[in-house]
Amino acid sequence: RANAVLSNLALHERDDVGLQLRYAEMSASAAMKAGDAFALQTAQLQTLSAWMRRADIPRIIEVEQQLATRTDSDLVRRFLTLFRALRLAWEGRFSEAHHLLTKSWKQLTFDFDRIVAGSEYALFLALDRRPEESSAAAGEILTLIGSAQVTGLFRTRSLMVAKALCALAESVNGRPSYAEKVLRTIDRDRDAVIGSTIRIVDTMVARSRSRAVNVIVNISDGINSLAELGYRDIASLLIAVDYTLGHCCIRVAE
């Protein structure tokens, strides 16, 4: 249990996904030896979260199979649904992704989790050409962000990334001016993760106004920067978005 707490601290305070994973794996090992089913479930969810950040599909599937037996846990079911939706989005399967999230994102206990999942939901709807539903969801999330009180590096970064995804959704919905207005409220110079995300989204929004804008290199650099900073999950999502919008096909550098 101490290792589980340290895993959470490593993520939320330092945003160190490697350290988060190390503590989670030690917690899982101890829980198995002690026969503590709840502690093991917590450790496995932490481990799954870390592998999602790294977009490591084989490891993700391995942990999902371990959690599949916990059908009695609402928490496990909800987070497995959220993670599966994001994986579908990495493949460009946005219609399936938003259908998975339709009910589950609002059932999450904490505002922070609802904001992150809801921003993705709004973007998935937009990319499935459902602008009215997407704008409604994005508006709800932006309102939540405006009143959210967060601490810790990971939460701070995640809320600004969520705001950027809502802006991108609104651009896809045909509201690029509003998207640019939302993006201007984010301080892109305060943090490398936030800055890289905003520059990528800014470029996508700008390109939606003018097909003549040549931004392949800029987006590719931003994608690889996000991956290097430990956000391969967001990098993978933005690659899929870019491909779906009919622009360039970018890969994250190995």
PDB file of C-alpha atoms in Angstrom:
ATOM      1  CA  ARG A   1       0.000   0.000   0.000  1.00  0.00           C
ATOM      2  CA  ALA A   2       2.911   2.330   0.680  1.00  0.00           C
ATOM      3  CA  ASN A   3       4.230   1.630  -2.818  1.00  0.00           C
ATOM      4  CA  ALA A   4       0.771   2.390  -4.254  1.00  0.00           C
ATOM      5  CA  VAL A   5       0.814   5.781  -2.545  1.00  0.00           C
ATOM      6  CA  LEU A   6       4.334   6.439  -3.839  1.00  0.00           C
ATOM      7  CA  SER A   7       3.201   5.480  -7.341  1.00  0.00           C
ATOM      8  CA  ASN A   8       0.432   8.086  -7.180  1.00  0.00           C
ATOM      9  CA  LEU A   9       2.822  10.719  -5.864  1.00  0.00           C
ATOM     10  CA  ALA A  10       5.374   9.967  -8.583  1.00  0.00           C
ATOM     11  CA  LEU A  11       2.672  10.554 -11.185  1.00  0.00           C
ATOM     12  CA  HIS A  12       0.696  13.468  -9.794  1.00  0.00           C
ATOM     13  CA  GLU A  13       3.474  15.498  -8.192  1.00  0.00           C
ATOM     14  CA  ARG A  14       6.473  14.748 -10.430  1.00  0.00           C
ATOM     15  CA  ASP A  15       4.771  13.378 -13.564  1.00  0.00           C
ATOM     16  CA  ASP A  16       7.468  10.712 -13.695  1.00  0.00           C
ATOM     17  CA  VAL A  17       5.836   7.791 -15.475  1.00  0.00           C
ATOM     18  CA  GLY A  18       8.912   5.568 -15.103  1.00  0.00           C
ATOM     19  CA  LEU A  19       8.911   5.992 -11.336  1.00  0.00           C
ATOM     20  CA  GLN A  20       5.143   5.569 -11.232  1.00  0.00           C
ATOM     21  CA  LEU A  21       5.493   2.230 -13.010  1.00  0.00           C
ATOM     22  CA  ARG A  22       8.328   1.024 -10.771  1.00  0.00           C
ATOM     23  CA  TYR A  23       6.353   1.663  -7.564  1.00  0.00           C
ATOM     24  CA  ALA A  24       3.179   0.165  -9.073  1.00  0.00           C
ATOM     25  CA  GLU A  25       4.993  -3.043  -9.998  1.00  0.00           C
ATOM     26  CA  MET A  26       6.470  -3.316  -6.489  1.00  0.00           C
ATOM     27  CA  SER A  27       3.002  -2.738  -5.052  1.00  0.00           C
ATOM     28  CA  ALA A  28       1.528  -5.470  -7.259  1.00  0.00           C
ATOM     29  CA  SER A  29       4.238  -7.927  -6.227  1.00  0.00           C
ATOM     30  CA  ALA A  30       3.657  -7.248  -2.525  1.00  0.00           C
ATOM     31  CA  ALA A  31      -0.136  -7.471  -2.918  1.00  0.00           C
ATOM     32  CA  MET A  32       0.145 -10.868  -4.617  1.00  0.00           C
ATOM     33  CA  LYS A  33       2.323 -12.205  -1.801  1.00  0.00           C
ATOM     34  CA  ALA A  34      -0.104 -10.864   0.813  1.00  0.00           C
ATOM     35  CA  GLY A  35      -3.206 -12.105  -1.011  1.00  0.00           C
ATOM     36  CA  ASP A  36      -4.669  -8.570  -0.933  1.00  0.00           C
ATOM     37  CA  ALA A  37      -7.076  -8.469  -3.896  1.00  0.00           C
ATOM     38  CA  PHE A  38      -7.994  -4.795  -3.577  1.00  0.00           C
ATOM     39  CA  ALA A  39      -4.370  -3.645  -3.320  1.00  0.00           C
ATOM     40  CA  LEU A  40      -3.522  -5.802  -6.339  1.00  0.00           C
ATOM     41  CA  GLN A  41      -6.361  -4.239  -8.339  1.00  0.00           C
ATOM     42  CA  THR A  42      -5.109  -0.742  -7.462  1.00  0.00           C
ATOM     43  CA  ALA A  43      -1.545  -1.620  -8.444  1.00  0.00           C
ATOM     44  CA  GLN A  44      -2.677  -3.159 -11.743  1.00  0.00           C
ATOM     45  CA  LEU A  45      -4.677  -0.034 -12.638  1.00  0.00           C
ATOM     46  CA  GLN A  46      -1.626   2.101 -11.879  1.00  0.00           C
ATOM     47  CA  THR A  47       0.519  -0.171 -14.023  1.00  0.00           C
ATOM     48  CA  LEU A  48      -2.011  -0.040 -16.857  1.00  0.00           C
ATOM     49  CA  SER A  49      -2.083   3.761 -16.651  1.00  0.00           C
ATOM     50  CA  ALA A  50       1.704   3.884 -16.997  1.00  0.00           C
ATOM     51  CA  TRP A  51       1.756   1.566 -20.021  1.00  0.00           C
ATOM     52  CA  MET A  52      -1.019   3.640 -21.619  1.00  0.00           C
ATOM     53  CA  ARG A  53       1.149   6.733 -21.261  1.00  0.00           C
ATOM     54  CA  ARG A  54       3.881   4.857 -23.096  1.00  0.00           C
ATOM     55  CA  ALA A  55       1.419   3.505 -25.695  1.00  0.00           C
ATOM     56  CA  ASP A  56       2.938   0.034 -25.267  1.00  0.00           C
ATOM     57  CA  ILE A  57       0.184  -2.151 -26.746  1.00  0.00           C
ATOM     58  CA  PRO A  58       1.532  -5.620 -25.762  1.00  0.00           C
ATOM     59  CA  ARG A  59       2.003  -4.536 -22.131  1.00  0.00           C
ATOM     60  CA  ILE A  60      -1.413  -2.861 -22.088  1.00  0.00           C
ATOM     61  CA  ILE A  61      -3.120  -6.035 -23.298  1.00  0.00           C
ATOM     62  CA  GLU A  62      -1.225  -8.115 -20.736  1.00  0.00           C
ATOM     63  CA  VAL A  63      -2.438  -5.994 -17.808  1.00  0.00           C
ATOM     64  CA  GLU A  64      -5.967  -5.746 -19.232  1.00  0.00           C
ATOM     65  CA  GLN A  65      -6.146  -9.544 -19.262  1.00  0.00           C
ATOM     66  CA  GLN A  66      -5.084  -9.592 -15.613  1.00  0.00           C
ATOM     67  CA  LEU A  67      -7.870  -7.145 -14.759  1.00  0.00           C
ATOM     68  CA  ALA A  68     -10.495  -8.852 -16.903  1.00  0.00           C
ATOM     69  CA  THR A  69     -11.489 -11.160 -14.041  1.00  0.00           C
ATOM     70  CA  ARG A  70     -12.506  -8.160 -11.885  1.00  0.00           C
ATOM     71  CA  THR A  71     -15.967  -7.874 -13.439  1.00  0.00           C
ATOM     72  CA  ASP A  72     -17.392  -7.049 -10.009  1.00  0.00           C
ATOM     73  CA  SER A  73     -15.519  -3.737  -9.825  1.00  0.00           C
ATOM     74  CA  ASP A  74     -17.193  -0.633 -11.300  1.00  0.00           C
ATOM     75  CA  LEU A  75     -13.874   1.219 -11.071  1.00  0.00           C
ATOM     76  CA  VAL A  76     -12.058  -1.388 -13.156  1.00  0.00           C
ATOM     77  CA  ARG A  77     -14.832  -1.517 -15.760  1.00  0.00           C
ATOM     78  CA  ARG A  78     -14.868   2.255 -16.154  1.00  0.00           C
ATOM     79  CA  PHE A  79     -11.130   2.664 -16.537  1.00  0.00           C
ATOM     80  CA  LEU A  80     -10.831  -0.293 -18.888  1.00  0.00           C
ATOM     81  CA  THR A  81     -13.527   1.375 -21.009  1.00  0.00           C
ATOM     82  CA  LEU A  82     -11.673   4.716 -20.999  1.00  0.00           C
ATOM     83  CA  PHE A  83      -8.378   3.118 -21.964  1.00  0.00           C
ATOM     84  CA  ARG A  84      -9.952   0.982 -24.702  1.00  0.00           C
ATOM     85  CA  ALA A  85     -11.635   4.060 -26.177  1.00  0.00           C
ATOM     86  CA  LEU A  86      -8.297   5.854 -26.358  1.00  0.00           C
ATOM     87  CA  ARG A  87      -6.673   2.835 -27.997  1.00  0.00           C
ATOM     88  CA  LEU A  88      -9.443   2.802 -30.616  1.00  0.00           C
ATOM     89  CA  ALA A  89      -8.767   6.485 -31.223  1.00  0.00           C
ATOM     90  CA  TRP A  90      -5.069   5.754 -31.816  1.00  0.00           C
ATOM     91  CA  GLU A  91      -6.279   3.575 -34.697  1.00  0.00           C
ATOM     92  CA  GLY A  92      -8.554   6.333 -36.014  1.00  0.00           C
ATOM     93  CA  ARG A  93     -11.711   4.468 -34.949  1.00  0.00           C
ATOM     94  CA  PHE A  94     -13.349   7.554 -33.474  1.00  0.00           C
ATOM     95  CA  SER A  95     -16.963   6.437 -33.887  1.00  0.00           C
ATOM     96  CA  GLU A  96     -16.352   3.305 -31.808  1.00  0.00           C
ATOM     97  CA  ALA A  97     -14.326   5.326 -29.311  1.00  0.00           C
ATOM     98  CA  HIS A  98     -17.034   7.869 -28.545  1.00  0.00           C
ATOM     99  CA  HIS A  99     -19.696   5.168 -28.321  1.00  0.00           C
ATOM    100  CA  LEU A 100     -17.643   3.529 -25.570  1.00  0.00           C
ATOM    101  CA  LEU A 101     -17.358   6.815 -23.690  1.00  0.00           C
ATOM    102  CA  THR A 102     -20.962   7.989 -24.066  1.00  0.00           C
ATOM    103  CA  LYS A 103     -22.005   7.016 -20.540  1.00  0.00           C
ATOM    104  CA  SER A 104     -18.798   6.098 -18.774  1.00  0.00           C
ATOM    105  CA  TRP A 105     -17.055   9.483 -18.789  1.00  0.00           C
ATOM    106  CA  LYS A 106     -19.816  11.171 -16.785  1.00  0.00           C
ATOM    107  CA  GLN A 107     -19.846   8.348 -14.250  1.00  0.00           C
ATOM    108  CA  LEU A 108     -16.291   9.028 -13.108  1.00  0.00           C
ATOM    109  CA  THR A 109     -16.067  10.130  -9.494  1.00  0.00           C
ATOM    110  CA  PHE A 110     -13.657  13.043  -9.756  1.00  0.00           C
ATOM    111  CA  ASP A 111     -13.921  16.210 -11.853  1.00  0.00           C
ATOM    112  CA  PHE A 112     -10.322  15.777 -13.030  1.00  0.00           C
ATOM    113  CA  ASP A 113     -11.042  12.360 -14.558  1.00  0.00           C
ATOM    114  CA  ARG A 114     -14.268  13.642 -16.136  1.00  0.00           C
ATOM    115  CA  ILE A 115     -12.409  16.577 -17.683  1.00  0.00           C
ATOM    116  CA  VAL A 116      -9.731  14.387 -19.268  1.00  0.00           C
ATOM    117  CA  ALA A 117     -12.167  11.758 -20.570  1.00  0.00           C
ATOM    118  CA  GLY A 118     -14.760  14.353 -21.606  1.00  0.00           C
ATOM    119  CA  SER A 119     -12.278  16.339 -23.698  1.00  0.00           C
ATOM    120  CA  GLU A 120     -11.393  13.170 -25.581  1.00  0.00           C
ATOM    121  CA  TYR A 121     -15.101  12.376 -25.996  1.00  0.00           C
ATOM    122  CA  ALA A 122     -15.748  15.834 -27.497  1.00  0.00           C
ATOM    123  CA  LEU A 123     -12.876  15.367 -29.963  1.00  0.00           C
ATOM    124  CA  PHE A 124     -13.991  11.862 -30.958  1.00  0.00           C
ATOM    125  CA  LEU A 125     -17.515  13.150 -31.661  1.00  0.00           C
ATOM    126  CA  ALA A 126     -16.135  15.971 -33.790  1.00  0.00           C
ATOM    127  CA  LEU A 127     -14.053  13.589 -35.868  1.00  0.00           C
ATOM    128  CA  ASP A 128     -17.142  11.399 -36.349  1.00  0.00           C
ATOM    129  CA  ARG A 129     -18.919  14.468 -37.794  1.00  0.00           C
ATOM    130  CA  ARG A 130     -21.304  15.039 -34.895  1.00  0.00           C
ATOM    131  CA  PRO A 131     -20.672  18.765 -34.338  1.00  0.00           C
ATOM    132  CA  GLU A 132     -23.654  19.635 -32.144  1.00  0.00           C
ATOM    133  CA  GLU A 133     -22.984  16.877 -29.637  1.00  0.00           C
ATOM    134  CA  SER A 134     -19.272  17.609 -29.755  1.00  0.00           C
ATOM    135  CA  SER A 135     -19.703  21.347 -29.094  1.00  0.00           C
ATOM    136  CA  ALA A 136     -22.045  20.615 -26.192  1.00  0.00           C
ATOM    137  CA  ALA A 137     -19.507  18.256 -24.626  1.00  0.00           C
ATOM    138  CA  ALA A 138     -16.609  20.651 -25.232  1.00  0.00           C
ATOM    139  CA  GLY A 139     -18.556  23.514 -23.643  1.00  0.00           C
ATOM    140  CA  GLU A 140     -19.287  21.392 -20.597  1.00  0.00           C
ATOM    141  CA  ILE A 141     -15.637  20.455 -20.208  1.00  0.00           C
ATOM    142  CA  LEU A 142     -14.380  24.013 -20.659  1.00  0.00           C
ATOM    143  CA  THR A 143     -16.775  25.124 -17.909  1.00  0.00           C
ATOM    144  CA  LEU A 144     -15.420  22.406 -15.614  1.00  0.00           C
ATOM    145  CA  ILE A 145     -11.853  23.453 -16.380  1.00  0.00           C
ATOM    146  CA  GLY A 146     -12.698  27.059 -15.543  1.00  0.00           C
ATOM    147  CA  SER A 147     -13.783  26.101 -12.033  1.00  0.00           C
ATOM    148  CA  ALA A 148     -11.270  23.302 -11.382  1.00  0.00           C
ATOM    149  CA  GLN A 149      -8.757  23.631  -8.557  1.00  0.00           C
ATOM    150  CA  VAL A 150      -5.753  21.424  -9.274  1.00  0.00           C
ATOM    151  CA  THR A 151      -2.328  20.841  -7.802  1.00  0.00           C
ATOM    152  CA  GLY A 152       0.584  18.784  -9.042  1.00  0.00           C
ATOM    153  CA  LEU A 153       2.432  18.765 -12.327  1.00  0.00           C
ATOM    154  CA  PHE A 154       0.472  15.938 -13.962  1.00  0.00           C
ATOM    155  CA  ARG A 155      -2.962  17.397 -13.218  1.00  0.00           C
ATOM    156  CA  THR A 156      -1.880  20.871 -14.345  1.00  0.00           C
ATOM    157  CA  ARG A 157      -0.544  19.527 -17.625  1.00  0.00           C
ATOM    158  CA  SER A 158      -3.545  17.255 -18.184  1.00  0.00           C
ATOM    159  CA  LEU A 159      -6.085  20.058 -17.750  1.00  0.00           C
ATOM    160  CA  MET A 160      -4.322  22.258 -20.282  1.00  0.00           C
ATOM    161  CA  VAL A 161      -4.048  19.349 -22.731  1.00  0.00           C
ATOM    162  CA  ALA A 162      -7.777  18.736 -22.226  1.00  0.00           C
ATOM    163  CA  LYS A 163      -8.463  22.398 -22.986  1.00  0.00           C
ATOM    164  CA  ALA A 164      -6.410  22.122 -26.170  1.00  0.00           C
ATOM    165  CA  LEU A 165      -8.336  19.002 -27.244  1.00  0.00           C
ATOM    166  CA  CYS A 166     -11.626  20.854 -26.731  1.00  0.00           C
ATOM    167  CA  ALA A 167     -10.289  23.686 -28.904  1.00  0.00           C
ATOM    168  CA  LEU A 168      -9.262  21.195 -31.574  1.00  0.00           C
ATOM    169  CA  ALA A 169     -12.720  19.619 -31.430  1.00  0.00           C
ATOM    170  CA  GLU A 170     -14.336  23.009 -31.994  1.00  0.00           C
ATOM    171  CA  SER A 171     -12.031  23.681 -34.939  1.00  0.00           C
ATOM    172  CA  VAL A 172     -13.083  20.367 -36.494  1.00  0.00           C
ATOM    173  CA  ASN A 173     -16.695  21.387 -35.798  1.00  0.00           C
ATOM    174  CA  GLY A 174     -16.180  24.407 -38.050  1.00  0.00           C
ATOM    175  CA  ARG A 175     -15.411  27.000 -35.349  1.00  0.00           C
ATOM    176  CA  PRO A 176     -11.706  27.788 -35.838  1.00  0.00           C
ATOM    177  CA  SER A 177     -12.011  31.367 -34.549  1.00  0.00           C
ATOM    178  CA  TYR A 178     -13.462  30.125 -31.275  1.00  0.00           C
ATOM    179  CA  ALA A 179     -10.779  27.421 -31.120  1.00  0.00           C
ATOM    180  CA  GLU A 180      -8.062  30.055 -31.473  1.00  0.00           C
ATOM    181  CA  LYS A 181      -9.703  32.119 -28.718  1.00  0.00           C
ATOM    182  CA  VAL A 182      -9.611  29.127 -26.350  1.00  0.00           C
ATOM    183  CA  LEU A 183      -5.974  28.393 -27.205  1.00  0.00           C
ATOM    184  CA  ARG A 184      -4.969  31.988 -26.471  1.00  0.00           C
ATOM    185  CA  THR A 185      -6.051  31.506 -22.842  1.00  0.00           C
ATOM    186  CA  ILE A 186      -3.369  28.839 -22.337  1.00  0.00           C
ATOM    187  CA  ASP A 187       0.148  29.866 -21.306  1.00  0.00           C
ATOM    188  CA  ARG A 188       2.214  27.756 -23.681  1.00  0.00           C
ATOM    189  CA  ASP A 189       5.529  28.974 -22.287  1.00  0.00           C
ATOM    190  CA  ARG A 190       5.001  27.699 -18.744  1.00  0.00           C
ATOM    191  CA  ASP A 191       5.747  24.064 -19.514  1.00  0.00           C
ATOM    192  CA  ALA A 192       7.263  21.953 -22.317  1.00  0.00           C
ATOM    193  CA  VAL A 193       4.396  19.429 -22.488  1.00  0.00           C
ATOM    194  CA  ILE A 194       1.753  22.149 -22.613  1.00  0.00           C
ATOM    195  CA  GLY A 195       3.798  24.146 -25.115  1.00  0.00           C
ATOM    196  CA  SER A 196       4.313  21.209 -27.481  1.00  0.00           C
ATOM    197  CA  THR A 197       0.622  20.287 -27.377  1.00  0.00           C
ATOM    198  CA  ILE A 198      -0.561  23.832 -28.018  1.00  0.00           C
ATOM    199  CA  ARG A 199       1.840  24.330 -30.927  1.00  0.00           C
ATOM    200  CA  ILE A 200       0.584  21.150 -32.592  1.00  0.00           C
ATOM    201  CA  VAL A 201      -3.076  22.060 -32.097  1.00  0.00           C
ATOM    202  CA  ASP A 202      -2.432  25.665 -33.156  1.00  0.00           C
ATOM    203  CA  THR A 203      -0.947  24.391 -36.396  1.00  0.00           C
ATOM    204  CA  MET A 204      -3.886  22.057 -37.044  1.00  0.00           C
ATOM    205  CA  VAL A 205      -6.344  24.892 -36.462  1.00  0.00           C
ATOM    206  CA  ALA A 206      -4.369  27.234 -38.719  1.00  0.00           C
ATOM    207  CA  ARG A 207      -4.265  24.614 -41.438  1.00  0.00           C
ATOM    208  CA  SER A 208      -8.048  24.199 -41.243  1.00  0.00           C
ATOM    209  CA  ARG A 209      -8.247  27.820 -42.405  1.00  0.00           C
ATOM    210  CA  SER A 210      -5.746  27.458 -45.252  1.00  0.00           C
ATOM    211  CA  ARG A 211      -4.881  24.227 -47.003  1.00  0.00           C
ATOM    212  CA  ALA A 212      -1.777  25.952 -48.380  1.00  0.00           C
ATOM    213  CA  VAL A 213      -0.027  26.038 -45.010  1.00  0.00           C
ATOM    214  CA  ASN A 214       2.973  23.692 -45.043  1.00  0.00           C
ATOM    215  CA  VAL A 215       3.342  22.391 -41.500  1.00  0.00           C
ATOM    216  CA  ILE A 216       4.450  18.788 -41.812  1.00  0.00           C
ATOM    217  CA  VAL A 217       7.824  19.381 -40.165  1.00  0.00           C
ATOM    218  CA  ASN A 218       6.374  21.518 -37.356  1.00  0.00           C
ATOM    219  CA  ILE A 219       3.779  18.917 -36.410  1.00  0.00           C
ATOM    220  CA  SER A 220       6.281  16.077 -36.672  1.00  0.00           C
ATOM    221  CA  ASP A 221       8.688  17.901 -34.346  1.00  0.00           C
ATOM    222  CA  GLY A 222       5.905  18.553 -31.849  1.00  0.00           C
ATOM    223  CA  ILE A 223       4.730  14.937 -31.930  1.00  0.00           C
ATOM    224  CA  ASN A 224       8.210  13.619 -31.237  1.00  0.00           C
ATOM    225  CA  SER A 225       8.719  16.194 -28.496  1.00  0.00           C
ATOM    226  CA  LEU A 226       5.566  14.988 -26.731  1.00  0.00           C
ATOM    227  CA  ALA A 227       6.704  11.374 -27.011  1.00  0.00           C
ATOM    228  CA  GLU A 228      10.129  12.205 -25.590  1.00  0.00           C
ATOM    229  CA  LEU A 229       8.468  14.040 -22.678  1.00  0.00           C
ATOM    230  CA  GLY A 230       6.543  10.893 -21.730  1.00  0.00           C
ATOM    231  CA  TYR A 231       3.246  11.602 -23.474  1.00  0.00           C
ATOM    232  CA  ARG A 232       3.217   8.991 -26.229  1.00  0.00           C
ATOM    233  CA  ASP A 233      -0.516   8.522 -25.621  1.00  0.00           C
ATOM    234  CA  ILE A 234      -1.322  12.111 -26.612  1.00  0.00           C
ATOM    235  CA  ALA A 235       1.232  11.956 -29.433  1.00  0.00           C
ATOM    236  CA  SER A 236      -0.465   8.818 -30.802  1.00  0.00           C
ATOM    237  CA  LEU A 237      -3.877  10.469 -30.567  1.00  0.00           C
ATOM    238  CA  LEU A 238      -2.760  13.592 -32.428  1.00  0.00           C
ATOM    239  CA  ILE A 239      -1.160  11.478 -35.162  1.00  0.00           C
ATOM    240  CA  ALA A 240      -4.496   9.720 -35.671  1.00  0.00           C
ATOM    241  CA  VAL A 241      -6.343  13.051 -35.700  1.00  0.00           C
ATOM    242  CA  ASP A 242      -3.957  14.488 -38.290  1.00  0.00           C
ATOM    243  CA  TYR A 243      -4.325  11.424 -40.495  1.00  0.00           C
ATOM    244  CA  THR A 244      -8.127  11.473 -40.214  1.00  0.00           C
ATOM    245  CA  LEU A 245      -8.234  15.129 -41.198  1.00  0.00           C
ATOM    246  CA  GLY A 246      -6.536  14.099 -44.436  1.00  0.00           C
ATOM    247  CA  HIS A 247      -3.183  15.742 -43.996  1.00  0.00           C
ATOM    248  CA  CYS A 248       0.160  14.071 -43.418  1.00  0.00           C
ATOM    249  CA  CYS A 249       0.938  10.656 -42.031  1.00  0.00           C
ATOM    250  CA  ILE A 250       3.406  11.069 -39.147  1.00  0.00           C
ATOM    251  CA  ARG A 251       5.029   8.419 -36.992  1.00  0.00           C
ATOM    252  CA  VAL A 252       6.498   8.767 -33.555  1.00  0.00           C
ATOM    253  CA  ALA A 253      10.246   8.262 -33.653  1.00  0.00           C
ATOM    254  CA  GLU A 254      11.410   5.061 -31.964  1.00  0.00           C
TER     255      GLU A 254
END
